[in-house]
Amino acid sequence: MSAIPQKNRATRRVLAAAAGLATVGALVAAMPAGAQDRGHGHGHGHKPRTVDVQLLSFNDLHGNLEPPAGSAGNVSETQPDGTVKAIPAGGVEYLATSLRTARKGNPYSVTAAGGDMVGASPLLSGLFHDEPTIEALNGLDLDVTAVGNHEFDEGAAELARLQNGGCHPVEGCYEKGKKFKGADFPYLAANVTKEKTGRPLLKPYTVWKKKGVKIGFIGVTLEGTPDIVTANGVKGLKFHDEVETINKYARELDRKGVKSIVALIHEGGAPASTSYNYDCDSPGAGDGISGPIVDIAKGITPKVDALVTGHTHQAYVCTVPDPSGKPRMVTSASSFGKLYTDTTLTYDRRTKDIVRTSVKSANHVVTRDQAKATDMTRLIDRWNKLAAPIAGKPQGWISADINGRGSTAPEKPLGNVIADAQLEGLAPADKGGAEVAFMNPGGIRADLVHKASGSEGDGVVTYGEAFTVQPFTNMMNVVDLTGAQLVTALQQQVSGSNEASPKILQVSEGLTYTLDLTKSGADRVVADTIKLNGEAIDPARTYRVAMNEFLAGGGDGFAALGEGTNKLVGASDLDLFNAYLAAHSTAAAPLAPPATDRITVVQ
């Protein structure tokens, strides 16, 4: 799911007293034997020919240490009678308990992730450049992860810091006398090389070993990462074809005697149902899975035994045939730590390979009715104390939930609020003279939820909640575009790289048009219906258009928006959002969810 990459925010160190806060211990005593015995141990007596290896996996955590609020925190479950139930899920206190419980009785257990562990994170993690999330993942006993596109939000040097440790180059250390240790698991980036040297940015693969069992993990992000991350984030880097890269390193592992291989791929697909317990291999018309991962899976060498995927925030456990025609497991565990996948890999000690016919896999809900992991509770409390002076400040009031991330409609209520905030803030002549504003849907990371997240009271929007909606702190741009370029940009929502999976821009009040989904390609945007304040768009006229710097750089496949001239750089998207909330709401007159009547959808 593409989104605006995070920029290096202005220094805002939290001057909160951190003295006396206990560090989070490993709590080895509290962990099950299977979790303690990570890759070591002693065998006794006769070894059976095969051994079952448990592969636990998840993806797209995005720094969601606390349970995600509102509809973004639910997973869909199809009931026996065919109805669909929403189950509240997620939060690392529960994810830790789920993983530790799953590992019990499984002496061979390895935990892997499919990328986007950090980036676009809520304030609790994002304010501290995601150090809290890395610390939590260390505590979860994560063994390995692929990089995702969001791992590049703050550039290669910051990614290296998350891996290797050290305090932030601008903001320093957040806790007195404590240096950030970095990830104690490898980040794998097999298909990312440095332009100058051609060498891999990070390790391409790692081999997990236990009592003679060896499993290789190769990690890649989507080749299109530069299209969905700001230019600064991917500066000096090259991103290569996922299939070619995995096949290359699978051959290398094979030569080294590692025959059991799992690919961690930050790219995904869309199952026919959004329910996590959907049978992806059911044979009905229109069933199964679609999207980029299907062709990738079909091209990856049969040497690879299973694919852990991500990026699309979907839940699926599917088999897709490998190039030799044999079925192979392809899994994804939704997002935000709401699910984990439990896959059984039967390892043959004689061939050193996985017996593919016996690979079993299922997604499980990280429910919130289980015990919380006390070490994760302490970690969250510690960082919340540091964040509190900033996080709890009220910004405005709302009368009901205003859905953004949780809305599946092309036009989202929160998208309208954000676009209106950007137009209002940048319309004055000295601020850019904007006439219309566009917001990319992937940059809306949450809903605005009416229910209180802390002690602020229902309906109060705190700085932390606003930050969770717009965590990238992108600078706003106002540029000149012709009417013809505006029309082309709207057509690019549903054509070119966005044809298979449309990205519908959120538009400010005054812009209206018809989206006809019965048509194909650019024709889905009905050109002669596009109007601004009731007047048809004049192809020859110049318009002042506001958007974040990611869109202004042509991000998300909007090349036409990248053609703007006469650029003025304004305030950040978050500052404009908060200013709008302050100007349009009071405790007595809260902001109501706006109507969604700007885009007329024909289906």
C-alpha positions in Angstrom: 0.0 0.0 0.0 1.8 3.1 -1.2 2.0 6.0 1.1 3.8 9.2 1.6 7.3 8.6 2.9 8.4 10.2 6.1 10.7 13.1 5.9 13.3 14.0 8.5 11.1 16.0 10.8 12.3 19.1 12.5 14.0 18.3 15.8 11.4 17.9 18.5 13.1 16.0 21.3 10.8 15.3 24.1 12.2 16.8 27.3 10.6 14.3 29.6 12.2 13.0 32.7 13.3 9.4 31.9 15.4 8.8 35.0 14.5 5.7 37.0 12.6 4.0 34.1 13.6 0.4 34.2 15.0 -1.1 31.0 13.0 -3.9 29.5 14.7 -7.2 30.4 14.6 -10.3 28.2 12.3 -12.0 30.7 13.7 -15.3 29.6 12.2 -17.0 32.6 8.7 -16.0 31.5 9.2 -17.4 28.0 8.3 -21.0 26.9 11.1 -23.4 26.3 10.7 -23.3 22.6 11.2 -19.5 22.6 14.3 -19.7 24.9 16.0 -22.3 22.8 16.5 -20.2 19.7 18.8 -22.1 17.3 20.7 -24.0 20.0 20.1 -27.3 21.9 21.3 -30.9 22.3 19.7 -33.9 20.7 19.4 -37.2 22.5 19.1 -40.7 21.1 18.0 -41.6 17.5 17.1 -38.7 15.2 14.0 -39.3 13.1 14.4 -38.7 9.3 12.0 -35.7 9.3 11.4 -32.9 11.7 8.6 -30.3 11.7 9.9 -26.8 11.6 7.3 -24.1 12.7 7.5 -20.9 10.7 5.7 -18.0 12.4 5.3 -14.9 10.2 3.7 -11.5 10.1 4.0 -8.3 7.9 3.3 -4.6 7.7 3.4 -3.9 11.5 4.0 -0.1 10.7 5.0 0.6 14.3 1.6 -0.2 15.7 2.7 -1.1 19.2 -0.7 -0.3 20.7 -3.9 -1.9 19.4 -4.9 0.1 16.3 -8.0 2.2 16.9 -11.4 2.0 15.1 -12.1 -0.1 12.0 -8.3 -0.3 11.2 -8.0 -2.5 14.3 -10.5 -5.2 13.2 -10.1 -8.4 11.1 -13.0 -10.0 9.2 -14.0 -13.6 10.0 -16.5 -15.5 8.0 -18.9 -17.4 10.3 -20.2 -21.0 9.6 -23.6 -19.4 8.5 -21.8 -17.2 5.9 -22.1 -13.9 7.9 -18.9 -11.9 8.5 -17.9 -10.8 12.0 -15.4 -8.0 12.8 -12.9 -9.1 15.5 -10.8 -6.5 17.3 -7.1 -7.5 17.0 -3.5 -6.4 17.2 -1.2 -4.7 19.7 2.3 -6.1 20.5 1.3 -7.0 24.0 -1.1 -9.6 22.5 1.2 -10.4 19.5 3.9 -11.4 21.9 1.6 -13.6 23.9 0.2 -15.2 20.6 3.7 -16.0 19.3 5.0 -17.3 22.7 1.9 -19.5 23.1 2.3 -20.8 19.5 5.9 -21.7 20.0 5.1 -24.0 23.0 5.8 -27.6 22.2 7.6 -26.6 19.0 11.4 -27.0 19.6 12.1 -26.0 16.0 10.4 -22.6 15.6 11.6 -19.6 13.5 9.8 -16.2 13.3 10.1 -14.1 10.1 8.5 -11.0 8.8 7.6 -9.6 5.3 8.7 -6.0 5.6 7.2 -2.6 6.6 7.9 -3.2 10.3 8.4 0.5 10.7 7.4 3.7 8.9 4.0 5.4 8.7 4.0 4.6 12.4 1.7 6.1 15.1 3.3 8.8 17.3 4.4 6.4 20.1 6.9 4.9 17.6 7.2 7.6 14.9 8.1 10.4 17.3 11.2 8.4 18.2 12.2 7.3 14.7 10.8 3.8 15.3 13.3 2.8 18.0 10.4 1.6 20.2 9.3 -0.8 17.5 12.8 -2.3 16.9 13.0 -2.8 20.6 9.6 -4.5 20.7 10.6 -6.8 17.7 13.8 -7.8 19.6 11.5 -8.7 22.5 9.2 -10.7 20.2 12.2 -12.9 19.2 11.9 -12.0 15.5 14.6 -14.0 13.7 14.6 -12.2 10.3 12.7 -9.7 8.2 12.7 -8.4 4.6 12.8 -4.7 4.1 9.7 -3.1 2.8 9.3 0.2 1.0 8.7 2.1 4.3 12.0 1.0 5.7 13.4 3.5 3.2 11.2 6.4 4.3 14.1 8.2 6.0 16.9 6.9 3.7 19.6 4.3 3.7 21.6 5.8 6.5 18.6 5.7 8.9 17.8 2.1 7.8 21.4 1.2 8.6 21.0 2.8 12.1 17.9 0.8 12.8 19.9 -2.4 11.9 23.2 -1.5 13.7 22.1 0.8 16.5 23.4 4.2 17.6 21.5 7.3 18.6 19.7 9.5 16.0 22.1 11.9 14.2 20.0 14.9 14.8 17.9 14.2 17.9 20.5 12.1 19.8 19.5 9.6 22.5 16.0 9.7 23.9 16.7 8.2 27.3 19.5 9.5 29.5 22.4 7.1 29.7 20.8 4.6 27.1 22.1 4.1 23.6 19.8 2.5 21.0 21.1 -1.0 20.3 19.5 -1.6 16.9 17.8 -4.8 15.6 19.2 -8.1 16.9 17.6 -9.7 13.8 18.9 -9.2 10.2 17.1 -7.0 7.8 17.4 -8.6 4.3 17.5 -6.5 1.1 18.6 -8.9 -1.6 17.3 -6.7 -4.5 18.6 -3.3 -3.2 22.1 -2.3 -4.3 24.3 0.8 -4.0 24.5 2.7 -7.3 28.2 3.5 -6.8 29.5 0.0 -6.0 26.7 -2.3 -7.2 27.0 -4.1 -3.9 24.0 -5.1 -1.8 22.9 -2.5 0.7 22.2 -5.1 3.4 22.5 -8.9 3.7 20.7 -10.6 0.8 20.0 -13.8 2.9 20.5 -15.5 6.2 20.6 -19.1 7.3 18.7 -20.2 10.4 20.3 -23.3 12.0 19.2 -25.6 14.8 20.5 -29.1 15.6 21.6 -29.8 12.0 18.4 -28.2 10.5 19.2 -25.4 8.1 16.7 -23.0 6.4 17.8 -20.1 4.2 15.8 -16.9 4.1 16.0 -14.5 1.2 14.4 -11.0 1.6 13.3 -8.6 -1.1 11.2 -5.5 -1.3 9.0 -4.6 -4.3 11.0 -3.5 -7.4 8.7 -0.4 -7.6 9.8 1.0 -4.2 11.2 4.2 -5.8 7.8 5.0 -7.2 6.2 5.0 -3.7 9.0 6.6 -1.6 10.3 10.1 -1.8 13.5 10.6 -4.0 15.5 11.4 -0.8 14.6 8.0 0.7 16.0 6.0 -2.2 18.9 8.3 -3.2 21.9 6.3 -4.4 20.1 3.0 -4.5 18.9 0.6 -7.2 16.0 -1.7 -6.9 16.1 -5.0 -8.9 13.6 -7.5 -10.2 12.2 -9.6 -7.4 12.1 -13.0 -9.3 15.6 -12.7 -10.8 17.1 -11.7 -7.5 15.5 -14.5 -5.5 16.4 -17.1 -8.1 20.0 -15.9 -8.1 20.4 -16.2 -4.3 18.4 -19.5 -4.2 21.1 -20.9 -6.5 23.8 -19.6 -4.2 22.2 -21.1 -1.1 21.8 -24.4 -3.0 25.5 -24.4 -3.9 26.3 -23.9 -0.2 24.2 -27.0 0.7 21.1 -25.1 1.9 18.2 -26.9 0.2 15.4 -25.5 2.4 14.6 -21.9 1.4 11.9 -19.4 2.3 11.5 -16.1 0.4 10.3 -13.0 2.3 8.8 -10.7 -0.3 7.4 -7.2 0.4 4.9 -7.4 -2.4 1.5 -9.0 -2.3 -1.9 -9.7 -3.8 -5.6 -9.4 -3.2 -7.7 -12.5 -2.3 -11.3 -12.7 -3.5 -12.5 -12.3 0.1 -11.2 -9.9 2.9 -12.0 -12.6 5.5 -8.8 -13.9 7.1 -10.2 -17.5 7.1 -11.2 -17.5 3.4 -10.3 -20.7 1.6 -8.0 -19.2 -1.0 -7.8 -22.5 -2.9 -11.6 -22.9 -3.3 -12.3 -23.6 -6.9 -15.2 -21.2 -7.6 -15.2 -18.7 -10.4 -13.5 -15.5 -9.3 -12.0 -17.2 -6.3 -8.3 -17.3 -5.3 -5.8 -14.4 -5.4 -4.9 -11.7 -7.9 -2.2 -9.0 -8.0 1.6 -8.8 -8.5 2.5 -11.6 -6.2 0.8 -14.2 -8.5 3.3 -13.7 -11.4 6.2 -13.3 -9.0 5.3 -16.7 -7.3 5.0 -18.4 -10.7 8.5 -17.2 -11.7 10.4 -18.1 -8.5 12.5 -21.2 -8.8 11.2 -24.5 -7.3 14.2 -24.4 -5.0 12.2 -22.0 -2.8 9.8 -23.9 -0.6 7.4 -21.1 0.7 6.7 -17.4 0.2 5.9 -15.0 3.0 4.5 -11.8 1.5 3.1 -8.4 2.5 2.6 -4.8 1.2 -1.1 -5.1 0.3 -2.2 -5.5 4.0 -4.4 -8.5 3.0 -4.8 -11.8 4.7 -4.3 -15.0 2.7 -3.0 -18.5 2.7 -2.9 -19.6 -0.9 -1.1 -22.1 -3.1 0.3 -20.8 -6.4 2.1 -23.3 -8.7 5.8 -22.9 -9.0 7.5 -23.1 -12.5 7.5 -26.9 -12.4 3.7 -26.9 -11.8 3.9 -27.9 -8.1 1.7 -26.0 -5.6 3.6 -23.8 -3.2 2.4 -21.9 -0.2 2.1 -18.1 -0.4 1.0 -16.3 2.8 0.2 -12.8 4.2 -1.0 -11.8 7.6 -3.0 -8.6 7.1 -1.2 -5.7 8.8 -0.6 -3.9 12.2 0.1 -7.2 14.0 -3.6 -8.3 13.8 -2.7 -11.8 12.5 0.2 -14.1 12.5 0.7 -17.1 10.1 1.7 -20.5 11.4 3.3 -22.7 8.7 4.6 -26.2 9.2 7.7 -27.0 7.1 8.6 -30.7 7.2 12.4 -30.9 6.9 14.0 -34.1 5.6 17.4 -34.6 7.2 18.6 -36.8 4.4 17.8 -34.5 1.5 18.1 -31.3 3.7 15.0 -30.1 1.8 11.4 -29.4 2.8 8.8 -32.1 1.9 6.5 -29.7 0.0 3.5 -32.0 -0.1 3.2 -31.7 3.7 3.5 -27.9 4.0 0.5 -26.7 6.0 -0.3 -23.1 6.9 -3.1 -21.0 8.6 -3.6 -17.5 9.7 -4.6 -16.9 13.4 -6.1 -13.8 15.0 -4.1 -11.9 17.5 -7.1 -11.5 19.8 -7.3 -8.9 22.6 -9.0 -11.3 25.1 -5.7 -13.1 25.9 -3.2 -12.1 28.6 -0.9 -9.1 27.8 2.8 -9.8 27.7 4.1 -7.8 30.7 7.4 -6.9 29.1 5.6 -5.3 26.1 3.3 -3.4 28.5 6.3 -2.0 30.3 8.0 -1.0 27.0 4.8 0.8 25.8 4.4 2.6 29.2 8.1 3.7 29.1 7.8 5.3 25.7 4.4 6.7 26.3 5.8 8.6 29.3 8.4 10.2 27.0 5.8 11.0 24.3 3.1 12.3 26.7 4.0 16.0 26.7 3.4 16.1 22.9 0.9 13.3 22.3 -1.9 14.4 24.6 -2.3 18.0 23.4 -5.9 18.5 22.1 -6.2 19.7 18.5 -9.9 19.7 18.0 -13.2 17.9 18.4 -15.3 15.5 16.3 -18.9 14.4 16.7 -18.4 10.9 15.3 -15.8 8.6 13.7 -14.4 10.1 10.5 -13.2 7.2 8.5 -10.0 7.3 6.4 -8.0 4.1 6.4 -11.1 2.1 7.4 -13.2 3.4 4.5 -13.2 1.2 1.3 -15.0 3.9 -0.7 -13.1 5.8 -3.5 -14.0 9.1 -1.7 -13.3 8.9 2.1 -14.8 11.3 4.6 -11.4 11.9 6.2 -9.8 12.3 2.8 -12.2 15.2 2.2 -11.3 16.8 5.6 -7.5 16.5 4.8 -7.9 17.9 1.3 -10.1 20.8 2.6 -7.5 21.5 5.3 -4.7 21.7 2.6 -6.8 24.0 0.4 -7.8 26.3 3.2 -4.2 26.6 4.5 -2.7 27.3 1.1 -5.5 29.4 -0.6 -4.3 32.8 0.7 -2.2 34.6 -2.0 0.8 34.8 0.3 0.6 31.1 1.1 0.4 29.9 -2.5 -3.0 30.9 -3.9 -4.2 27.3 -4.2 -7.5 26.7 -6.0 -7.7 22.9 -5.5 -5.9 20.3 -3.3 -5.2 16.6 -3.9 -4.4 14.0 -1.2 -3.1 10.5 -2.0 -5.2 7.8 -0.3 -2.2 5.7 0.9 -1.1 8.6 3.0 -4.1 8.4 5.2 -2.9 5.9 7.8 -5.9 5.7 10.2 -9.4 6.8 11.0 -10.2 9.7 13.4 -12.0 7.8 16.1 -14.6 9.4 18.4 -13.9 7.1 21.4 -11.1 8.4 23.7 -7.7 6.7 23.2 -6.5 7.9 26.7 -7.8 10.3 29.3 -8.7 13.1 26.9 -12.4 12.3 26.7 -14.6 11.1 23.8 -14.5 13.3 20.7 -11.3 15.0 21.5 -8.6 14.8 18.7 -5.2 14.7 20.3 -1.9 15.5 18.6 -1.0 11.8 18.8 -4.2 10.8 17.0 -3.7 13.5 14.3 -0.1 12.3 13.9 -1.3 8.7 13.5 -3.5 9.8 10.6 -0.7 11.9 8.9 2.6 10.5 10.2 4.9 11.5 7.4 5.1 15.3 8.1 5.4 16.0 4.4 5.9 19.6 3.3 3.1 20.9 1.2 3.7 22.3 -2.3 1.5 24.6 -4.5 2.3 24.5 -8.2 1.0 25.7 -11.6 -0.7 23.0 -13.7 -2.7 23.4 -16.8 -6.3 22.2 -17.0 -5.1 19.5 -19.5 -2.5 18.3 -16.9 -5.2 18.3 -14.2 -7.4 16.1 -16.4 -4.5 13.8 -17.2 -3.6 13.5 -13.5 -7.2 12.4 -12.6 -7.1 9.9 -15.5 -3.8 8.5 -14.0 -5.8 7.4 -11.0 -7.2 4.5 -13.0 -4.7 4.0 -15.9 -1.0 3.3 -16.4 0.6 1.8 -13.3 -2.7 2.4 -11.4 -5.0 0.6 -13.9 -5.1 -2.8 -12.1 -5.3 -1.2 -8.6 -6.7 2.3 -8.8 -5.5 5.0 -6.5 -8.3 7.5 -6.1 -7.1 11.0 -5.1 -9.0 12.7 -2.3 -10.1 16.1 -3.6 -10.9 19.4 -1.9 -14.4 20.9 -1.9 -15.4 22.4 -5.3 -13.9 19.7 -7.5 -16.5 17.3 -8.8 -16.5 14.5 -11.5 -17.9 11.1 -12.4 -15.9 7.9 -12.0 -17.5 5.2 -14.2 -16.1 1.9 -13.1 -18.0 0.0 -15.9 -15.4 1.5 -18.3 -11.7 0.6 -18.5 -8.5 2.6 -18.2 -8.4 6.4 -18.4 -12.0 6.4 -19.7 -13.2 5.6 -16.2 -12.7 9.2 -15.4 -15.4 10.9 -17.4 -13.5 13.9 -18.7 -16.4 16.2 -19.6 -17.8 15.9 -16.0 -14.7 17.4 -14.3 -15.7 20.7 -12.9 -14.1 23.2 -10.4 -16.7 25.3 -8.5 -19.3 24.4 -11.1 -17.2 25.4 -14.2 -15.7 22.9 -16.6 -11.9 22.6 -16.5 -10.3 24.8 -19.2 -7.4 22.7 -20.7 -5.5 25.9 -21.6 -5.9 27.7 -18.3 -3.3 27.6 -15.5 -4.5 26.4 -12.0 -2.8 26.6 -8.7 -2.8 23.1 -7.2 -1.9 22.1 -3.6 -0.5 18.7 -2.8 2.2 17.1 -0.6 5.7 16.9 -1.8 5.4 13.2 -2.5 2.6 13.7 -5.1 4.4 16.9 -6.4 7.3 14.6 -7.2 5.1 12.4 -9.4 4.7 9.7 -6.7 2.2 6.9 -6.8 2.1 6.9 -10.7 0.9 10.6 -11.0 3.5 11.7 -13.5 1.3 14.7 -14.5 1.4 16.1 -11.0 5.2 16.0 -11.2 5.1 18.5 -14.1 4.1 21.4 -11.9 6.0 24.7 -12.2 6.3 27.9 -10.1 6.5 25.9 -6.9 5.9 27.4 -3.5 6.7 25.2 -0.4 4.2 25.6 2.4 3.6 24.3 5.9 3.6 20.5 6.6 0.5 18.4 5.9 0.2 17.7 9.7 0.4 21.4 10.6 -2.4 22.3 8.1 -4.5 19.4 9.4 -4.2 20.5 13.0 -4.9 24.1 12.1 -8.1 23.1 10.3 -9.3 21.0 13.3 -8.6 24.0 15.6 -10.5 26.5 13.2 -13.5 24.3 12.5 -14.3 22.6 15.8 -15.0 23.4 19.5 -16.2 21.2 22.3 -19.7 22.7 21.9 -19.6 22.5 18.0 -17.5 19.5 17.1 -16.6 18.7 13.4 -19.0 16.3 11.8 -18.0 13.7 9.2 -18.4 15.6 5.8 -20.6 14.4 3.0 -18.9 12.3 0.3 -20.5 13.8 -2.8 -17.5 15.1 -4.8 -16.9 11.9 -6.8 -20.0 10.4 -8.4 -19.3 6.6 -8.8 -21.0 4.5 -11.5 -20.6 0.8 -10.9 
